[in-house]
PDB file of C-alpha atoms and ligand atoms in Angstrom:
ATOM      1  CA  UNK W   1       0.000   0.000   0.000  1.00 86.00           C
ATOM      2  CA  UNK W   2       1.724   3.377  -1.302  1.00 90.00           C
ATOM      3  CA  UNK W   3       1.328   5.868   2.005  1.00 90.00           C
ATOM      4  CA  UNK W   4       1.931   9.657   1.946  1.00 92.00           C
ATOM      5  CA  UNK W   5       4.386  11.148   4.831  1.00 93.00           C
ATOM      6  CA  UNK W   6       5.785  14.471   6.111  1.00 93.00           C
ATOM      7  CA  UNK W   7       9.861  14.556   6.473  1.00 92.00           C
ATOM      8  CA  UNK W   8      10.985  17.578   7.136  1.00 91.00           C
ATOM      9  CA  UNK W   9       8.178  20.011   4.828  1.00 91.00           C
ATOM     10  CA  UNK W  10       8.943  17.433   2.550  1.00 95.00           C
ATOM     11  CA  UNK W  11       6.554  15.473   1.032  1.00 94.00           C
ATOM     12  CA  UNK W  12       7.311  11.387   0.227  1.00 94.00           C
ATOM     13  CA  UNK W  13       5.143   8.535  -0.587  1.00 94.00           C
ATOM     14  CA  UNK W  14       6.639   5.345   0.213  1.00 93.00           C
ATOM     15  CA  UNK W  15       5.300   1.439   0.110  1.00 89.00           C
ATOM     16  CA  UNK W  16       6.389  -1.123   1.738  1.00 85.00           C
ATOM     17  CA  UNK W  17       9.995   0.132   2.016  1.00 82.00           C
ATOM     18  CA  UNK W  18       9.831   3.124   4.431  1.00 86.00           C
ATOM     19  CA  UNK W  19      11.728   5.807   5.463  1.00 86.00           C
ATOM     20  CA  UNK W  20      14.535   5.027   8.062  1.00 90.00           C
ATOM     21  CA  UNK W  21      15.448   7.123  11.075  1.00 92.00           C
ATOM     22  CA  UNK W  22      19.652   6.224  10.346  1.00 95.00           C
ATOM     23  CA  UNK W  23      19.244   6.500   6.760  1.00 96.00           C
ATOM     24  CA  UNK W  24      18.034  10.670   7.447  1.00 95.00           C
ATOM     25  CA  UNK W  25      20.784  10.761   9.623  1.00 96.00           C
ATOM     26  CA  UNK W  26      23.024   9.913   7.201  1.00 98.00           C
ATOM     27  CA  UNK W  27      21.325  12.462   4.213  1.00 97.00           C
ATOM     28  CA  UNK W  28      21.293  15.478   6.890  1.00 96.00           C
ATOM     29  CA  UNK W  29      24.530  14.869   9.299  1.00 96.00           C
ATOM     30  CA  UNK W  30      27.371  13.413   7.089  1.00 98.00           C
ATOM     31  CA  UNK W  31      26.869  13.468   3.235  1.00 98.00           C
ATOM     32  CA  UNK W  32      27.949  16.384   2.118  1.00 98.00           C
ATOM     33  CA  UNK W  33      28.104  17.468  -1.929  1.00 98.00           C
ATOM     34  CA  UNK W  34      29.741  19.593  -3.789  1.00 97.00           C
ATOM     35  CA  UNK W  35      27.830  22.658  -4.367  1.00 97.00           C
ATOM     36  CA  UNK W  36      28.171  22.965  -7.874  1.00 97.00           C
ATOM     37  CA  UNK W  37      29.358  19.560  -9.094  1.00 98.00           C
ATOM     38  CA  UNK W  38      27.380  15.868 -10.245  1.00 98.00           C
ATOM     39  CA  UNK W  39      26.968  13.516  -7.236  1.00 98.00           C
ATOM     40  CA  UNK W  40      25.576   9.888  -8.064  1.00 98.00           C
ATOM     41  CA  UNK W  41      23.394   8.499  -5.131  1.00 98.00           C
ATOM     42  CA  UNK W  42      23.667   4.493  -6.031  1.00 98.00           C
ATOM     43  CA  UNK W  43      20.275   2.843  -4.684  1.00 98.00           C
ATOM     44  CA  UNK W  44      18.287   5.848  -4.505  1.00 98.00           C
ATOM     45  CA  UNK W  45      14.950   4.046  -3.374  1.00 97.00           C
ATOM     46  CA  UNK W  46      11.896   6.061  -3.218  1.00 97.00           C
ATOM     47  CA  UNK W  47      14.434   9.218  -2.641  1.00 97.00           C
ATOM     48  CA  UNK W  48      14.676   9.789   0.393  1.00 97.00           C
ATOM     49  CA  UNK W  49      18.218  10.936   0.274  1.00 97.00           C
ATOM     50  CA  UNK W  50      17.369  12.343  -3.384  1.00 98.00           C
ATOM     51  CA  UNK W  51      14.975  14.545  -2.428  1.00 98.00           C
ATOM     52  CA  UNK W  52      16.445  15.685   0.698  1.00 97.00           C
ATOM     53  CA  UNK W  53      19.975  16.877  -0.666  1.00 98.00           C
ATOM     54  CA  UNK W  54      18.308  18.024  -3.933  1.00 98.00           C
ATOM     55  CA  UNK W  55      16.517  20.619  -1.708  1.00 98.00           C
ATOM     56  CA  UNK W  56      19.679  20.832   0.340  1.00 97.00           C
ATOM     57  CA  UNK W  57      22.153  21.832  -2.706  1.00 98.00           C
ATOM     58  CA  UNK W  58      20.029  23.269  -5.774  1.00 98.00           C
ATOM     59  CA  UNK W  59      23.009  24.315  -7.852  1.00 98.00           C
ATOM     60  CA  UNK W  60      24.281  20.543  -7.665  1.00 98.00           C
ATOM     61  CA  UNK W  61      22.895  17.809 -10.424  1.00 98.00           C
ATOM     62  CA  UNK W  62      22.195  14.466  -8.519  1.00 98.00           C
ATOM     63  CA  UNK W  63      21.753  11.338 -10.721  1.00 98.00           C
ATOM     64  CA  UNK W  64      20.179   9.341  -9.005  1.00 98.00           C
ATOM     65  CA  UNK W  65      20.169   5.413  -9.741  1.00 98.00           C
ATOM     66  CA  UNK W  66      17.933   2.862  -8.645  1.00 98.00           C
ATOM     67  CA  UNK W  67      17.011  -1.014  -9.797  1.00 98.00           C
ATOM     68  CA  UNK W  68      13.809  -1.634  -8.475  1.00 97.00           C
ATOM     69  CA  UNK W  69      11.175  -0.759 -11.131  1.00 97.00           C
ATOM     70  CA  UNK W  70       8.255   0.505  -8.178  1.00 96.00           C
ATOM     71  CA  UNK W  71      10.900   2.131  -6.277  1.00 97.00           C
ATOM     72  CA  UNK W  72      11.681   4.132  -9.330  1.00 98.00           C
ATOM     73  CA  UNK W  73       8.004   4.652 -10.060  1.00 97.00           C
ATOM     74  CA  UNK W  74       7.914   6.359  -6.752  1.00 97.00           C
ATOM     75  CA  UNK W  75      11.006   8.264  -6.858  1.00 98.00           C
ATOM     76  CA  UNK W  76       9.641  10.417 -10.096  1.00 98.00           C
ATOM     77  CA  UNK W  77       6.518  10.693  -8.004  1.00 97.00           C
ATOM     78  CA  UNK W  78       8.386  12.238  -5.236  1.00 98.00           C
ATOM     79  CA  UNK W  79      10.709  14.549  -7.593  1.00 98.00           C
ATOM     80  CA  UNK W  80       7.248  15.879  -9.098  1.00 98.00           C
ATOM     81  CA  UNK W  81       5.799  16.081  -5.446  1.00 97.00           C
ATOM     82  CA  UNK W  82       8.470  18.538  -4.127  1.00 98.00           C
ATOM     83  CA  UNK W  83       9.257  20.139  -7.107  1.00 97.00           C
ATOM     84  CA  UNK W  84      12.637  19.027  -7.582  1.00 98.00           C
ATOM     85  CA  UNK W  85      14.578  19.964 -11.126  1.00 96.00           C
ATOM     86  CA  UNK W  86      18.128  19.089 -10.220  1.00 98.00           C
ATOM     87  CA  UNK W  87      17.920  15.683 -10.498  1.00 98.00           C
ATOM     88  CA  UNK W  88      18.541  12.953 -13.318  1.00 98.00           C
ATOM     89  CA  UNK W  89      16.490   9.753 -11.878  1.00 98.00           C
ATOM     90  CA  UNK W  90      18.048   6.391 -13.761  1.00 98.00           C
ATOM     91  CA  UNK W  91      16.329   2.749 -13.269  1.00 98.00           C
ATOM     92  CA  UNK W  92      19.986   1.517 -13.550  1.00 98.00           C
ATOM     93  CA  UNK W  93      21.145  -1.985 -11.710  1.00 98.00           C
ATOM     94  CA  UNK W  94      24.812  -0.532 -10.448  1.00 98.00           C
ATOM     95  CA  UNK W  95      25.958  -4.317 -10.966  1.00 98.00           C
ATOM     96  CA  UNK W  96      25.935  -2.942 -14.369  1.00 98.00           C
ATOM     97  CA  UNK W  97      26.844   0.851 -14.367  1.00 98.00           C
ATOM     98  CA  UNK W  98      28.990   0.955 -17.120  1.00 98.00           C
ATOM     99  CA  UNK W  99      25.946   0.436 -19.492  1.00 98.00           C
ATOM    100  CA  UNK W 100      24.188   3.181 -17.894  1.00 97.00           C
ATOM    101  CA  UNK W 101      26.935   5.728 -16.845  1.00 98.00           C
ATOM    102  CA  UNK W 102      30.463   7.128 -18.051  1.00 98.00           C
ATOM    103  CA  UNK W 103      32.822   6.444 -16.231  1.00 98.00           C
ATOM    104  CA  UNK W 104      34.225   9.189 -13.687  1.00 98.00           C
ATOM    105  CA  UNK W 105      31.457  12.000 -14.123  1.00 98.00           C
ATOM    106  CA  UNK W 106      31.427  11.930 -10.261  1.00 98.00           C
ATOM    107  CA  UNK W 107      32.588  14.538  -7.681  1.00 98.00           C
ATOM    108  CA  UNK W 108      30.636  12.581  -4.985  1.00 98.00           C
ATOM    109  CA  UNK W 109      28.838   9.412  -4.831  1.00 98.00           C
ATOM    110  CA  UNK W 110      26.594   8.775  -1.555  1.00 98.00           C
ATOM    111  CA  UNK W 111      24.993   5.541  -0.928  1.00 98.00           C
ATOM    112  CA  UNK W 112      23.525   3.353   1.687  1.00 98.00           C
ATOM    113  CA  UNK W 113      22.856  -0.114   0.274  1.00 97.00           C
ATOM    114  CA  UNK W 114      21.215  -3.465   1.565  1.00 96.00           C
ATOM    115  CA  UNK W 115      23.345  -4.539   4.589  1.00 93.00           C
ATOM    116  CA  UNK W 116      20.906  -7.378   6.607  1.00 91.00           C
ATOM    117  CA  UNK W 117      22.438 -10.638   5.959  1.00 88.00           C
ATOM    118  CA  UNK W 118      20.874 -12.897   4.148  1.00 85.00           C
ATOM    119  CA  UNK W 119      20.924 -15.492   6.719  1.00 84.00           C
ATOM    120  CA  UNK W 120      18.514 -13.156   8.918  1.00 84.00           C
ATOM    121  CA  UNK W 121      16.276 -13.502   5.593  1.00 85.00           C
ATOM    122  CA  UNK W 122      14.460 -16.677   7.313  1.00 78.00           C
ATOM    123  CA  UNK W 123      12.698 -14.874  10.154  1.00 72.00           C
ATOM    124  CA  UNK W 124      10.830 -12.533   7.405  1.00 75.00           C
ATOM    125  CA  UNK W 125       7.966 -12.547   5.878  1.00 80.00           C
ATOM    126  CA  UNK W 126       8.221  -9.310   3.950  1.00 85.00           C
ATOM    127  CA  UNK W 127       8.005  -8.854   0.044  1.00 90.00           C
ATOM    128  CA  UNK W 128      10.350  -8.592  -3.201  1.00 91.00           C
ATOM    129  CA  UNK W 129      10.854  -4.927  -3.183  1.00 93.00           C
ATOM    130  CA  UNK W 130      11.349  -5.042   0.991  1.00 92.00           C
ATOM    131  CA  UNK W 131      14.012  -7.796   1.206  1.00 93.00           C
ATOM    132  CA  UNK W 132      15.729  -6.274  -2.356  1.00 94.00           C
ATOM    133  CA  UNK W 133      16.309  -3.311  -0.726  1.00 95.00           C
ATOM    134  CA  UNK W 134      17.139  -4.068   3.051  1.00 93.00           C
ATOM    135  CA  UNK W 135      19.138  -7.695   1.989  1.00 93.00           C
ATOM    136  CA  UNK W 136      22.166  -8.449   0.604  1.00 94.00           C
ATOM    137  CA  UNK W 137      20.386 -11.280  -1.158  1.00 92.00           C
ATOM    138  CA  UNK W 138      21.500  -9.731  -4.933  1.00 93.00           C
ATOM    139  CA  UNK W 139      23.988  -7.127  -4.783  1.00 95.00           C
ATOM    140  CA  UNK W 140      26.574  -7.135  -2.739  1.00 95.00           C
ATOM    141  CA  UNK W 141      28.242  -3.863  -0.737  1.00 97.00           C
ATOM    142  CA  UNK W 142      31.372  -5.273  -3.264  1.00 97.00           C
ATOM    143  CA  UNK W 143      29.395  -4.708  -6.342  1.00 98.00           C
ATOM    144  CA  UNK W 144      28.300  -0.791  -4.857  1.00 98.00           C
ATOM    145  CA  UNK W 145      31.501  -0.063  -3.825  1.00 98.00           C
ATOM    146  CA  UNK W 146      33.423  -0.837  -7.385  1.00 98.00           C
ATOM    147  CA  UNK W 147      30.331   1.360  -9.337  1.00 98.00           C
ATOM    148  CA  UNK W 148      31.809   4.312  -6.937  1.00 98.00           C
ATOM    149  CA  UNK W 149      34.785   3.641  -7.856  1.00 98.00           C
ATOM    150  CA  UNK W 150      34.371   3.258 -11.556  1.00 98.00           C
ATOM    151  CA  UNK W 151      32.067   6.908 -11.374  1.00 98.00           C
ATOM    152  CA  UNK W 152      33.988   9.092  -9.401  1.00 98.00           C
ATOM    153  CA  UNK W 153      36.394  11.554 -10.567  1.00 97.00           C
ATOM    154  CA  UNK W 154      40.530  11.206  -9.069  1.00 92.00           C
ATOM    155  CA  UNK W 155      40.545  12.186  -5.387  1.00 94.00           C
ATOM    156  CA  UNK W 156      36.605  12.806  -5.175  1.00 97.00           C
ATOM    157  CA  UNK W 157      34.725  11.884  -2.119  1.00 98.00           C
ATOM    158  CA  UNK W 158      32.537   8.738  -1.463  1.00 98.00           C
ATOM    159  CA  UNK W 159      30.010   8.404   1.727  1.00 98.00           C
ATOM    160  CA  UNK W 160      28.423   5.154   2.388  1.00 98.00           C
ATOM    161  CA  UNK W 161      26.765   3.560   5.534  1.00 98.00           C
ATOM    162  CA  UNK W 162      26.981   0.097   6.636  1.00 98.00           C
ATOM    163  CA  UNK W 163      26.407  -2.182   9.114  1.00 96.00           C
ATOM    164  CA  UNK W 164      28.695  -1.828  12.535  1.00 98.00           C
ATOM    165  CA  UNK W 165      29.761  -5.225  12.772  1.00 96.00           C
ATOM    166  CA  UNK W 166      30.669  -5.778   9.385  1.00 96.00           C
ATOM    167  CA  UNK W 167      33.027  -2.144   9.892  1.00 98.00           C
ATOM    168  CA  UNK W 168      36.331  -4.174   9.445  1.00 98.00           C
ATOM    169  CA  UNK W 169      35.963  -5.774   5.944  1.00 97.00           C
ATOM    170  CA  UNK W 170      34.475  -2.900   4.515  1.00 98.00           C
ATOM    171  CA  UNK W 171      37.232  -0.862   5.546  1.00 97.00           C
ATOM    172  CA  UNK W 172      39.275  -3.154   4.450  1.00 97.00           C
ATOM    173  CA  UNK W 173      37.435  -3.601   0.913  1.00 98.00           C
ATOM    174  CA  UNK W 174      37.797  -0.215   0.511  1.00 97.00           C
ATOM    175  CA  UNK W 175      41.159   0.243   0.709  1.00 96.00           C
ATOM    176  CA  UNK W 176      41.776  -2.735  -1.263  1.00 97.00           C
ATOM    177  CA  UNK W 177      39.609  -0.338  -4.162  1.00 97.00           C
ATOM    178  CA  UNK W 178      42.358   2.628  -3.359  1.00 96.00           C
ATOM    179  CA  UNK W 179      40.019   4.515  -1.407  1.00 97.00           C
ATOM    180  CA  UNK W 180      41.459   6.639   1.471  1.00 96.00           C
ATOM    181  CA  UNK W 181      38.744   7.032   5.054  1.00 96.00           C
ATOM    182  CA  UNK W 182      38.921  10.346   6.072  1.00 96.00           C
ATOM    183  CA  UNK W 183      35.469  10.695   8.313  1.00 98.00           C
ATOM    184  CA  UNK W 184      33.973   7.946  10.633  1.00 98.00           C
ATOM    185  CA  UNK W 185      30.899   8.274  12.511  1.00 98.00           C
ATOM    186  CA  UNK W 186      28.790   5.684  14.561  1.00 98.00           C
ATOM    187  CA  UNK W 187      25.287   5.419  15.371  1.00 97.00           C
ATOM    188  CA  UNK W 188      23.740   3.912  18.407  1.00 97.00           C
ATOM    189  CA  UNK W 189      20.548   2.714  18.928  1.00 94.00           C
ATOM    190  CA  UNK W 190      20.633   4.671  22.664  1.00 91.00           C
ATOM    191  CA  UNK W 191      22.686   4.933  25.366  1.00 87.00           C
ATOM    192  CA  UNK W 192      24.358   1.949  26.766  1.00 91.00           C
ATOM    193  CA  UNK W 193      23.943  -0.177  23.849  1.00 95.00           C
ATOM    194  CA  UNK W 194      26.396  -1.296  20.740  1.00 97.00           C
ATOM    195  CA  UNK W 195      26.401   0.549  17.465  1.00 97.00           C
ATOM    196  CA  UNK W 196      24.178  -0.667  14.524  1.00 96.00           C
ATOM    197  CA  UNK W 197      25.604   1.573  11.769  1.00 97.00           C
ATOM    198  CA  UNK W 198      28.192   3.420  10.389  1.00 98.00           C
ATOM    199  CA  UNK W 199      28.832   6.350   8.256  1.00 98.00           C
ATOM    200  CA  UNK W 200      32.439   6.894   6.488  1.00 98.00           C
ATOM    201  CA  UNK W 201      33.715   9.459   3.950  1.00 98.00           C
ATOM    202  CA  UNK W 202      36.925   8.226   1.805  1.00 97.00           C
ATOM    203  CA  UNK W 203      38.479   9.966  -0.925  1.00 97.00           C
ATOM    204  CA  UNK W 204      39.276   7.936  -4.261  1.00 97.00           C
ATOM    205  CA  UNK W 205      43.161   7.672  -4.159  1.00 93.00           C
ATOM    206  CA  UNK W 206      43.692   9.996  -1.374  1.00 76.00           C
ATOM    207  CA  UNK W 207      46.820   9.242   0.670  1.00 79.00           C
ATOM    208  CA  UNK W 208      46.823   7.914   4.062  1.00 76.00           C
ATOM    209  CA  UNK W 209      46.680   9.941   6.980  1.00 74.00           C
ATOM    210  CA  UNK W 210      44.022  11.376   9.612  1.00 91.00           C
ATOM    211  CA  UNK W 211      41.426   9.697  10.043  1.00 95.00           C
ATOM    212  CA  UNK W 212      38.252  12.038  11.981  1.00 97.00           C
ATOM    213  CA  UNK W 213      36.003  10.107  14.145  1.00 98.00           C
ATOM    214  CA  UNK W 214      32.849  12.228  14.495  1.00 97.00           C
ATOM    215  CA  UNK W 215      30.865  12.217  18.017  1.00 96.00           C
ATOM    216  CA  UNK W 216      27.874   9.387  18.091  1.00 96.00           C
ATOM    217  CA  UNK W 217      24.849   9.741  16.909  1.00 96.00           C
ATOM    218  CA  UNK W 218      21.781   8.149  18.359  1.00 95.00           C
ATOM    219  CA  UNK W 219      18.854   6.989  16.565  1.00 92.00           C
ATOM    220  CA  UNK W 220      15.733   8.963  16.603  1.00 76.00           C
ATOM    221  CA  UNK W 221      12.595   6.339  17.580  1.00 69.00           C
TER     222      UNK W 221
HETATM  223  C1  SAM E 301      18.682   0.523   2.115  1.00 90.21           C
HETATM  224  S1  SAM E 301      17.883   1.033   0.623  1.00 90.21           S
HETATM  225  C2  SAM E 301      18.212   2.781   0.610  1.00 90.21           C
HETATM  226  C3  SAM E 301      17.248   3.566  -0.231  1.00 90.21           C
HETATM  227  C4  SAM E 301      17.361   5.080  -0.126  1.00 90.21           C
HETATM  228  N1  SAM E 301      18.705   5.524  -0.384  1.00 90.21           N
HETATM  229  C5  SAM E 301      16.874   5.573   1.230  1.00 90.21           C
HETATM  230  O1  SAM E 301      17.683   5.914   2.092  1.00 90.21           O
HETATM  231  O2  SAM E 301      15.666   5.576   1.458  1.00 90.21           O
HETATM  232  C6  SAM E 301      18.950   0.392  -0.646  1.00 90.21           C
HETATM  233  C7  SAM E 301      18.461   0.678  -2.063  1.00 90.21           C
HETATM  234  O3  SAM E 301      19.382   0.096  -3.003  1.00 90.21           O
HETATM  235  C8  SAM E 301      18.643  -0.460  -4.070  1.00 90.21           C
HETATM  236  N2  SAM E 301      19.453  -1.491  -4.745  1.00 90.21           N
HETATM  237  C9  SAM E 301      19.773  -2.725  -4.285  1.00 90.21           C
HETATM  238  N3  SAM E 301      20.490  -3.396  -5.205  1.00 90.21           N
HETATM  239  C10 SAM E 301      20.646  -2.547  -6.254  1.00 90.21           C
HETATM  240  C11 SAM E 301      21.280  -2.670  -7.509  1.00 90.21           C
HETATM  241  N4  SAM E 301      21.891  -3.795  -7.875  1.00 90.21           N
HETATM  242  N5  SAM E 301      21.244  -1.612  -8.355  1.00 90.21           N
HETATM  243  C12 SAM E 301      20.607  -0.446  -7.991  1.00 90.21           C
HETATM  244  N6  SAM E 301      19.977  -0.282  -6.825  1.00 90.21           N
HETATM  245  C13 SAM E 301      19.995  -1.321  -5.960  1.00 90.21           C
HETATM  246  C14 SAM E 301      17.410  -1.036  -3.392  1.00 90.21           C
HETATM  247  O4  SAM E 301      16.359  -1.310  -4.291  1.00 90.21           O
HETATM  248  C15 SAM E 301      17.096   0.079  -2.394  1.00 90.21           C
HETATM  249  O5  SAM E 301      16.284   1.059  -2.959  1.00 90.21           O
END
């Protein structure tokens, strides 16, 4: 059932994949664009994130690249609803982005994929278009990482959110990919308890040094 919600004085309609507390979190308190320049936001949903940042930075061009055929359905929707212009929506599978894309057009690419394991998939009973875009059970973080890679421009900037526990191979991954992490943040469910998810910022060939670890953030209920 499509739905019609308030973020913000923005306007979204959303199915049965909903807006997420973490995922605003990561749109409003870490991804930052260029204010001028092309970002690419890979798994752009119903756009959330989109929408938000087109608002956010209206002399920037998002394109904006999504797989799921509804998801994109709603996405122009949601563009129309809040009269955004400055972005270039693409039903695009990043698995294959060289088909839809050139490569490095980027000056930042934001994303925040599927990260619930597909071995958690047994205890659901949701539908396609949830468990396609809350499961790795497709695309792997792998597959979104290299498509960053493969967009942005030399020593451009690339924000992505993950799952906490799995904080070691990506870092890992993604230096493996010549990416540099500049920016870490966590985010806690509330006080006292372990951190779900985290946000980091790397630059594409950047060279080693600092690496900022922001304060927490908690998640809003
Ligand atoms: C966790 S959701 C985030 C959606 C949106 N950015 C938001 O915050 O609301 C991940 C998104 O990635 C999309 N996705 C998953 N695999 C993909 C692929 N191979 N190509 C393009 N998009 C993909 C899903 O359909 C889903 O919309």
């Amino acid at each position: 059932m499509i739905r019609s919600i308030d973020i913000e004085s923005l306007k979204f309609l959303q199915s049965e994949f909903k807006a997420s507390s973490d995922n605003l979190l990561f749109f409003k308190y870490f991804v930052k664009l260029s204010p001028r320049g092309v970002a690419v936001e890979l798994g752009a949903g119903f756009g959330l994130g989109t929408v938000y940042l087109a608002k956010r930075y209206p002399q920037a061009t998002i394109v904006a690249v999504e797989y799921q055929r509804p998801l994109y359905e709603l996405l122009l929707k949601n563009l129309q609803l809040n009269g955004v212009e400055n972005v270039k929506p693409l039903l695009c599978d990043v698995r294959q982005i060289e088909k839809c894309l050139e490569p490095q057009i980027a000056d930042v690419v934001y994303s925040n994929p599927p990260f619930w394991r597909k071995e958690f998939l047994k205890n659901t009973r949701k539908g396609e278009i949830y468990i396609k875009a809350n499961y790795e059970v497709e695309t792997t973080y792998r597959d979104f990482l290299k498509a960053a890679k493969y967009l942005l421009k030399s020593s451009k900037r690339f924000f992505f959110m993950f799952e906490t526990a799995r904080l070691v191979e990506v870092i890992c991954e993604l230096k493996q990919l010549k990416f540099t992490p500049k920016r870490l943040q966590f985010v806690y469910p509330r006080k006292g308890k372990n951190s779900h998810v985290f946000f980091v910022e790397s630059v594409l060939g950047g060279k080693g040094g600092h690496l900022k670890v922001e304060e927490p953030l908690e998640s809003t209920p």
